[in-house]
Short mmCIF file of C-alpha atoms and ligand atoms in Angstrom, two decimals:
data_model
loop_
_atom_site.label_atom_id
_atom_site.label_comp_id
_atom_site.label_asym_id
_atom_site.label_seq_id
_atom_site.Cartn_x
_atom_site.Cartn_y
_atom_site.Cartn_z
CA MET I 1 16.53 -31.85 -57.71
CA PRO I 2 15.36 -35.46 -58.03
CA LEU I 3 13.54 -36.94 -55.07
CA ALA I 4 16.21 -39.58 -54.32
CA GLU I 5 18.88 -36.89 -54.08
CA ILE I 6 16.64 -34.81 -51.80
CA GLU I 7 16.28 -37.79 -49.49
CA LYS I 8 20.03 -38.38 -49.58
CA ASN I 9 20.67 -34.74 -48.61
CA LEU I 10 18.14 -34.71 -45.77
CA GLU I 11 20.60 -35.70 -43.04
CA HIS I 12 23.14 -33.13 -44.23
CA TRP I 13 20.48 -30.35 -44.31
CA VAL I 14 19.31 -31.21 -40.79
CA HIS I 15 22.95 -30.91 -39.60
CA GLU I 16 23.20 -27.58 -41.39
CA VAL I 17 20.04 -26.33 -39.65
CA PHE I 18 21.41 -27.31 -36.22
CA ALA I 19 24.71 -25.56 -36.99
CA VAL I 20 23.07 -22.19 -37.69
CA THR I 21 23.91 -19.50 -35.08
CA SER I 22 21.62 -16.59 -36.03
CA PHE I 23 17.97 -16.00 -36.87
CA LEU I 24 19.03 -14.39 -40.16
CA GLU I 25 20.95 -17.50 -41.29
CA LEU I 26 18.09 -19.70 -40.17
CA GLU I 27 15.56 -17.76 -42.27
CA LYS I 28 17.92 -17.83 -45.28
CA LEU I 29 18.38 -21.60 -45.09
CA LYS I 30 14.64 -22.12 -44.59
CA ALA I 31 13.92 -20.08 -47.71
CA GLU I 32 16.46 -22.17 -49.69
CA LEU I 33 14.91 -25.46 -48.63
CA LEU I 34 11.26 -24.83 -47.87
CA GLY I 35 10.61 -21.38 -49.38
CA ARG I 36 8.41 -20.79 -52.45
CA ALA I 37 11.36 -21.45 -54.81
CA GLY I 38 13.11 -23.78 -52.33
CA VAL I 39 14.43 -27.26 -53.17
CA VAL I 40 11.63 -29.20 -51.47
CA THR I 41 8.84 -26.96 -52.75
CA SER I 42 10.19 -27.23 -56.32
CA ALA I 43 10.22 -31.02 -56.01
CA PHE I 44 6.51 -30.90 -55.10
CA LYS I 45 5.90 -28.98 -58.35
CA LEU I 46 7.54 -31.82 -60.38
CA MET I 47 4.84 -34.20 -59.17
CA LYS I 48 2.34 -32.82 -61.68
CA ASP I 49 3.96 -34.88 -64.51
CA ALA I 50 3.95 -38.16 -62.53
CA SER I 51 1.33 -40.91 -62.77
CA ALA I 52 -1.36 -41.20 -60.09
CA ILE I 53 0.41 -44.09 -58.29
CA GLU I 54 3.79 -42.32 -58.43
CA LYS I 55 2.17 -39.09 -57.20
CA LYS I 56 0.93 -40.82 -54.04
CA SER I 57 4.29 -42.33 -53.10
CA MET I 58 6.25 -39.16 -54.08
CA GLY I 59 3.86 -37.06 -52.03
CA GLU I 60 4.33 -39.24 -48.96
CA ARG I 61 8.15 -39.22 -49.28
CA LEU I 62 8.35 -35.47 -49.89
CA ASN I 63 6.01 -34.71 -46.98
CA LYS I 64 8.23 -36.82 -44.72
CA VAL I 65 11.29 -34.77 -45.79
CA LYS I 66 9.36 -31.53 -45.37
CA SER I 67 8.11 -32.38 -41.91
CA GLU I 68 11.59 -33.47 -40.69
CA LEU I 69 13.05 -30.21 -41.95
CA GLU I 70 10.25 -28.13 -40.40
CA ASN I 71 10.81 -29.92 -37.12
CA ALA I 72 14.56 -29.18 -37.25
CA PHE I 73 13.91 -25.49 -38.05
CA SER I 74 11.49 -25.10 -35.18
CA LEU I 75 13.85 -26.82 -32.68
CA GLN I 76 16.73 -24.62 -33.78
CA ARG I 77 14.57 -21.47 -33.56
CA LYS I 78 13.65 -22.35 -29.96
CA LYS I 79 17.33 -23.01 -29.16
CA LEU I 80 18.33 -19.60 -30.56
CA GLU I 81 15.53 -17.87 -28.63
CA ASP I 82 16.60 -19.53 -25.34
CA TYR I 83 20.19 -18.56 -25.99
CA GLU I 84 19.22 -14.97 -26.70
CA ILE I 85 17.23 -14.74 -23.43
CA THR I 86 20.08 -16.25 -21.41
CA GLU I 87 22.57 -13.83 -22.94
CA ARG I 88 20.27 -10.87 -22.29
CA LEU I 89 19.83 -11.92 -18.66
CA LYS I 90 23.58 -12.28 -18.28
CA GLY I 91 23.96 -8.69 -19.46
CA GLU I 92 21.36 -7.53 -16.93
CA THR I 93 22.95 -9.19 -13.91
CA LEU I 94 23.50 -6.86 -11.00
CA ASP I 95 26.86 -7.21 -9.38
CA VAL I 96 25.93 -6.76 -5.73
CA THR I 97 29.57 -7.02 -4.72
CA LEU I 98 30.35 -3.67 -6.31
CA PRO I 99 30.94 -0.96 -3.69
CA VAL I 100 27.99 1.47 -3.48
CA SER I 101 28.86 5.00 -4.43
CA CYS I 102 26.35 6.66 -2.15
CA ASP I 103 26.98 9.65 0.06
CA ARG I 104 23.69 9.31 1.94
CA PHE I 105 21.61 6.41 3.18
CA GLY I 106 18.16 7.93 3.42
CA GLY I 107 16.08 8.37 6.54
CA LEU I 108 12.64 7.98 8.02
CA HIS I 109 9.67 9.76 6.50
CA ILE I 110 8.42 12.42 8.83
CA ILE I 111 5.15 10.50 9.41
CA SER I 112 6.97 7.22 10.19
CA TYR I 113 9.22 9.13 12.55
CA ALA I 114 6.25 10.68 14.36
CA MET I 115 4.60 7.26 14.67
CA ARG I 116 7.77 5.76 16.20
CA ARG I 117 8.21 8.66 18.58
CA ILE I 118 4.65 8.46 19.88
CA ARG I 119 4.81 4.67 20.13
CA ASN I 120 8.08 4.69 22.09
CA HIS I 121 6.89 7.46 24.39
CA TYR I 122 3.73 5.57 25.36
CA LEU I 123 5.54 2.23 25.63
CA ALA I 124 7.92 3.87 28.09
CA ARG I 125 4.91 5.09 30.08
CA GLY I 126 3.56 1.53 30.34
CA PHE I 127 0.77 1.80 27.76
CA ARG I 128 -0.28 -1.13 25.62
CA VAL I 129 0.36 -0.40 21.93
CA SER I 130 -2.57 -1.98 20.09
CA ASP I 131 -3.20 -2.60 16.45
CA GLY I 132 -6.24 -3.45 14.37
CA PRO I 133 -6.92 -4.32 10.75
CA GLU I 134 -7.33 -1.56 8.18
CA ILE I 135 -9.98 -3.69 6.46
CA GLU I 136 -12.64 -3.76 9.14
CA THR I 137 -16.19 -4.90 9.68
CA GLU I 138 -19.12 -2.57 10.32
CA PHE I 139 -19.32 -4.07 13.78
CA PHE I 140 -15.94 -2.74 14.96
CA ASN I 141 -15.98 0.49 12.94
CA PHE I 142 -19.59 1.50 13.72
CA ASP I 143 -21.98 -0.87 15.56
CA ALA I 144 -19.88 -1.58 18.65
CA LEU I 145 -18.95 2.12 18.73
CA ASN I 146 -22.62 2.87 19.31
CA THR I 147 -23.06 4.46 15.87
CA PRO I 148 -26.73 4.24 14.86
CA ARG I 149 -27.66 2.73 11.49
CA HIS I 150 -28.82 6.14 10.21
CA HIS I 151 -25.63 8.04 11.21
CA PRO I 152 -24.31 10.04 8.20
CA ALA I 153 -20.76 8.74 8.73
CA ARG I 154 -21.97 5.35 7.54
CA GLN I 155 -23.01 6.69 4.15
CA SER I 156 -20.71 5.84 1.30
CA GLN I 157 -19.68 9.52 0.91
CA ASP I 158 -17.51 9.00 4.00
CA THR I 159 -16.80 5.30 4.01
CA PHE I 160 -15.15 3.04 1.44
CA TYR I 161 -17.17 -0.16 1.49
CA ILE I 162 -15.65 -3.23 -0.15
CA GLU I 163 -17.78 -4.33 -3.08
CA GLY I 164 -19.40 -7.72 -2.90
CA THR I 165 -19.10 -7.98 0.90
CA ASN I 166 -21.69 -7.62 3.58
CA GLY I 167 -20.48 -4.46 5.33
CA VAL I 168 -16.71 -4.93 5.10
CA LEU I 169 -15.00 -1.54 4.83
CA LEU I 170 -11.75 0.38 5.07
CA ARG I 171 -11.75 1.64 8.66
CA THR I 172 -12.62 5.31 8.94
CA GLN I 173 -11.15 5.72 12.42
CA THR I 174 -8.76 3.97 14.79
CA SER I 175 -11.54 4.00 17.40
CA SER I 176 -12.30 0.47 16.13
CA VAL I 177 -9.15 -0.59 18.01
CA GLN I 178 -10.80 0.53 21.27
CA ILE I 179 -13.36 -2.27 20.88
CA ARG I 180 -10.78 -4.88 19.89
CA THR I 181 -8.60 -3.97 22.87
CA LEU I 182 -11.47 -3.92 25.37
CA GLN I 183 -12.75 -7.26 24.08
CA LYS I 184 -9.34 -8.88 24.29
CA HIS I 185 -7.85 -7.38 27.44
CA GLY I 186 -10.82 -6.02 29.41
CA ILE I 187 -10.20 -3.26 31.96
CA PRO I 188 -8.17 -1.67 33.44
CA VAL I 189 -6.43 -0.74 30.21
CA ARG I 190 -4.18 2.04 28.92
CA MET I 191 -3.70 1.77 25.22
CA ILE I 192 -2.45 3.75 22.27
CA SER I 193 -2.99 2.86 18.65
CA ILE I 194 -1.55 4.55 15.58
CA GLY I 195 -2.49 3.56 12.06
CA LYS I 196 -3.94 4.25 8.66
CA THR I 197 -7.56 5.29 8.23
CA TYR I 198 -9.56 5.91 5.05
CA ARG I 199 -12.38 8.26 4.13
CA ASN I 200 -14.03 9.22 0.89
CA ASP I 201 -12.72 12.80 1.21
CA ALA I 202 -11.41 14.75 -1.77
CA LEU I 203 -7.68 15.48 -1.65
CA ASP I 204 -6.99 19.11 -0.75
CA ALA I 205 -4.51 21.03 1.41
CA THR I 206 -5.89 19.63 4.68
CA HIS I 207 -7.70 16.41 3.66
CA SER I 208 -6.53 13.13 2.22
CA PRO I 209 -8.53 9.94 1.50
CA MET I 210 -5.87 8.07 3.49
CA PHE I 211 -4.46 9.53 6.66
CA HIS I 212 -3.22 8.33 10.06
CA GLN I 213 -4.87 8.62 13.42
CA VAL I 214 -3.50 8.40 16.94
CA GLU I 215 -6.00 6.85 19.35
CA CYS I 216 -5.71 6.75 23.11
CA LEU I 217 -7.98 4.88 25.54
CA ILE I 218 -7.75 4.72 29.31
CA ALA I 219 -10.39 2.71 31.15
CA ASP I 220 -10.71 1.45 34.71
CA ARG I 221 -13.13 0.11 37.32
CA SER I 222 -12.72 3.24 39.45
CA PRO I 223 -14.03 6.67 38.41
CA ILE I 224 -12.22 8.60 35.69
CA SER I 225 -13.23 12.16 34.87
CA LEU I 226 -12.93 14.83 32.20
CA GLY I 227 -10.15 16.28 34.35
CA HIS I 228 -8.08 13.10 33.79
CA LEU I 229 -8.73 13.42 30.05
CA LYS I 230 -7.58 17.03 30.03
CA SER I 231 -4.44 16.17 31.95
CA GLU I 232 -3.57 13.29 29.60
CA LEU I 233 -4.20 15.48 26.55
CA ARG I 234 -1.94 18.18 27.94
CA LYS I 235 0.79 15.58 28.49
CA PHE I 236 0.38 14.39 24.92
CA LEU I 237 0.58 17.87 23.42
CA GLN I 238 3.55 18.89 25.57
CA PHE I 239 5.38 15.71 24.59
CA PHE I 240 4.49 15.89 20.91
CA PHE I 241 5.26 19.57 20.39
CA GLU I 242 8.22 19.42 22.80
CA THR I 243 7.09 22.47 24.74
CA ASP I 244 5.32 23.35 27.99
CA ASP I 245 3.91 26.41 26.25
CA VAL I 246 0.60 24.70 25.45
CA SER I 247 -2.90 25.97 25.99
CA MET I 248 -5.98 24.05 24.93
CA ARG I 249 -9.72 24.19 25.19
CA PHE I 250 -12.62 21.79 24.92
CA ARG I 251 -15.53 22.57 22.61
CA SER I 252 -18.71 20.61 23.07
CA SER I 253 -19.16 18.09 20.28
CA PHE I 254 -20.80 14.77 19.44
CA PHE I 255 -19.35 11.32 18.87
CA PRO I 256 -21.67 8.32 19.33
CA PHE I 257 -19.02 6.49 21.34
CA THR I 258 -18.26 9.19 23.91
CA GLU I 259 -20.50 11.09 26.31
CA PRO I 260 -19.80 13.91 26.83
CA SER I 261 -17.83 14.47 23.63
CA VAL I 262 -15.48 17.34 22.89
CA GLU I 263 -13.35 18.78 20.13
CA VAL I 264 -9.86 19.64 21.31
CA ASP I 265 -8.46 22.98 20.16
CA CYS I 266 -4.97 24.27 20.75
CA ARG I 267 -3.88 27.92 21.00
CA CYS I 268 -1.52 28.99 18.24
CA MET I 269 -0.29 32.02 16.34
CA LYS I 270 1.29 32.83 12.99
CA LYS I 271 5.00 33.61 13.13
CA ASN I 272 7.04 34.16 9.97
CA GLY I 273 4.19 32.71 7.92
CA GLN I 274 4.07 29.54 10.07
CA LEU I 275 1.52 28.46 12.66
CA ILE I 276 3.15 27.78 16.01
CA ILE I 277 1.70 26.36 19.20
CA THR I 278 1.89 28.83 22.08
CA GLU I 279 -0.13 29.87 25.12
CA LYS I 280 0.15 33.46 23.85
CA GLY I 281 -1.50 32.57 20.55
CA ASP I 282 -4.52 34.50 19.29
CA LYS I 283 -5.99 31.62 17.22
CA TRP I 284 -7.47 28.22 18.06
CA LEU I 285 -6.67 25.20 15.95
CA GLU I 286 -8.74 22.00 15.98
CA LEU I 287 -6.66 18.87 16.65
CA GLY I 288 -9.18 16.07 17.08
CA GLY I 289 -11.99 14.53 19.08
CA ALA I 290 -12.19 13.19 22.60
CA GLY I 291 -14.63 12.30 25.36
CA MET I 292 -15.69 9.97 28.12
CA VAL I 293 -16.30 6.39 26.93
CA HIS I 294 -20.03 5.78 26.40
CA PRO I 295 -21.43 2.95 28.58
CA ASN I 296 -22.72 1.21 25.42
CA VAL I 297 -19.12 0.89 24.18
CA PHE I 298 -18.20 -1.05 27.33
CA ARG I 299 -21.37 -3.12 27.02
CA ASN I 300 -20.76 -3.89 23.32
CA SER I 301 -17.22 -4.97 24.20
CA GLY I 302 -18.51 -7.47 26.76
CA ILE I 303 -17.52 -5.47 29.85
CA THR I 304 -19.99 -5.65 32.73
CA GLY I 305 -20.00 -3.90 36.10
CA ASP I 306 -18.50 -0.52 36.90
CA ALA I 307 -16.46 0.87 34.02
CA TYR I 308 -15.12 4.36 33.39
CA GLY I 309 -12.81 5.72 30.75
CA PHE I 310 -11.84 8.37 28.29
CA ALA I 311 -10.55 8.30 24.74
CA PHE I 312 -9.14 10.71 22.21
CA GLY I 313 -8.31 10.49 18.51
CA PHE I 314 -6.11 12.91 16.57
CA GLY I 315 -5.17 13.17 12.91
CA LEU I 316 -1.42 12.48 12.77
CA GLU I 317 -0.82 14.42 9.53
CA ARG I 318 -2.38 17.56 11.03
CA LEU I 319 -0.16 17.26 14.12
CA VAL I 320 2.98 16.72 12.02
CA MET I 321 2.07 19.62 9.72
CA LEU I 322 1.56 21.94 12.64
CA LYS I 323 4.81 20.93 14.32
CA ASN I 324 6.88 21.34 11.15
CA GLY I 325 5.20 24.33 9.53
CA ILE I 326 3.91 22.25 6.60
CA THR I 327 0.90 23.89 5.03
CA ASP I 328 -0.22 21.29 2.48
CA ILE I 329 -1.00 17.68 3.44
CA ARG I 330 -0.33 16.57 -0.16
CA ASN I 331 3.40 17.18 0.35
CA LEU I 332 3.41 14.32 2.85
CA PHE I 333 2.41 11.85 0.15
CA ASP I 334 4.61 13.26 -2.63
CA THR I 335 7.77 11.60 -3.90
CA ASP I 336 9.68 14.83 -4.43
CA GLN I 337 13.20 13.85 -3.28
CA ARG I 338 14.16 17.42 -2.35
CA TRP I 339 11.15 17.73 -0.05
CA LEU I 340 11.63 14.23 1.40
CA GLN I 341 15.31 14.83 2.09
CA HIS I 342 14.59 18.17 3.72
CA TYR I 343 12.08 16.65 6.15
CA GLU I 344 13.55 13.16 6.66
CA CYS I 345 14.47 12.20 10.22
C1 LIG D 1 -12.77 10.70 14.84
O1 LIG D 1 -12.33 10.04 13.89
C2 LIG D 1 -12.97 10.07 16.19
N1 LIG D 1 -12.75 8.68 16.09
C3 LIG D 1 -12.03 10.72 17.19
C4 LIG D 1 -12.32 10.33 18.60
C5 LIG D 1 -11.61 9.33 19.19
C6 LIG D 1 -13.35 11.00 19.29
C7 LIG D 1 -11.88 8.96 20.50
C8 LIG D 1 -13.65 10.63 20.59
C9 LIG D 1 -12.89 9.62 21.21
P1 LIG D 1 -12.89 12.96 13.50
O2 LIG D 1 -13.77 12.45 12.42
O3 LIG D 1 -13.11 14.33 13.96
O4 LIG D 1 -13.00 12.01 14.79
O5 LIG D 1 -11.38 12.77 13.04
C10 LIG D 1 -10.32 13.01 13.95
C11 LIG D 1 -9.22 13.78 13.28
O6 LIG D 1 -8.77 13.09 12.11
C12 LIG D 1 -9.62 15.16 12.75
O7 LIG D 1 -9.62 16.12 13.77
C13 LIG D 1 -8.53 15.43 11.74
O8 LIG D 1 -7.36 15.87 12.40
C14 LIG D 1 -8.27 14.05 11.19
N2 LIG D 1 -8.92 13.88 9.89
C15 LIG D 1 -10.20 13.59 9.62
N3 LIG D 1 -10.44 13.46 8.30
C16 LIG D 1 -9.25 13.68 7.70
C17 LIG D 1 -8.78 13.69 6.33
N4 LIG D 1 -9.58 13.40 5.31
N5 LIG D 1 -7.48 13.96 6.08
C18 LIG D 1 -6.63 14.20 7.11
N6 LIG D 1 -6.98 14.19 8.42
C19 LIG D 1 -8.27 13.95 8.71
#
């Protein structure tokens, strides 16, 4: 097609491009005009017979046509793409006004339920419910808790340290909240704290790298003894397991932040394949650690003068497992709907 005619048709072709409604049509039209055998490309080929001066002016005019057409094609392509996205989104709209066909509304996970129960029980008894960050500093997780630099718990096999920080870690115990509470509120204090803790432990039937702890601290200016600790622990176990049929014992132990320190065991027996808490039990089951607050803990929290107290810390998953006859901690973190629905509260 002669150059003059091409120029005359340009406006019409641009209209045609903008009228196209599908990618297929667009590609077809592009091939007809700008493709290898297309009108504009063929006109370029005719230039070989022209004189040098004509070649220059023809080249300029043809390139102008070509670039206007290319511009039109790319605008139309973008328009078609936008349209396609809008249409797809329209198709994906969720009609929230539709009535829900649901015969159940879910419930609380057994761990969340236990946390709420404990929290409400202690709130009702006038305790302060304290919280602390899960990303802690060495000071609150170890130093202030009187844990010496060489203590094995500090080694990375137990503790997740955060790379690139100077001793920032995922807390390994809720005992860090003892320090935060003492620093903030001083004594007397009665506090409970429930939250997530992290340890570099391999996942098995009784261990998880993330688990929850329940921490209790009672401190005062007047003397508090191991007897008070035992009485408070008994109250906790009777409340948690909803029975008076509880028998426990203290085993001598070591925690840097309590002196003396004890492990708390509870009497239990196997019945129908499940462990149950009972005074008549023939087995002892370890529930957690406890002890009288070490004077250095008070000192490191800025408390001077006479100070007495006790603290205990239990693993929440172990308590929940024992209460509900669950034998594998991994079930608590599974997403098996049948299991979750069976145990939901
Ligand atoms: C402590 O963490 C002390 N802070 C407890 C304490 C508090 C002592 C106050 C004295 C005064 P321990 O490391 O033993 O102690 O952990 C307490 C409980 O957490 C254990 O008895 C167990 O029930 C639970 N626990 C520990 N590691 C795991 C784990 N990997 N998975 C699940 N539960 C765990």
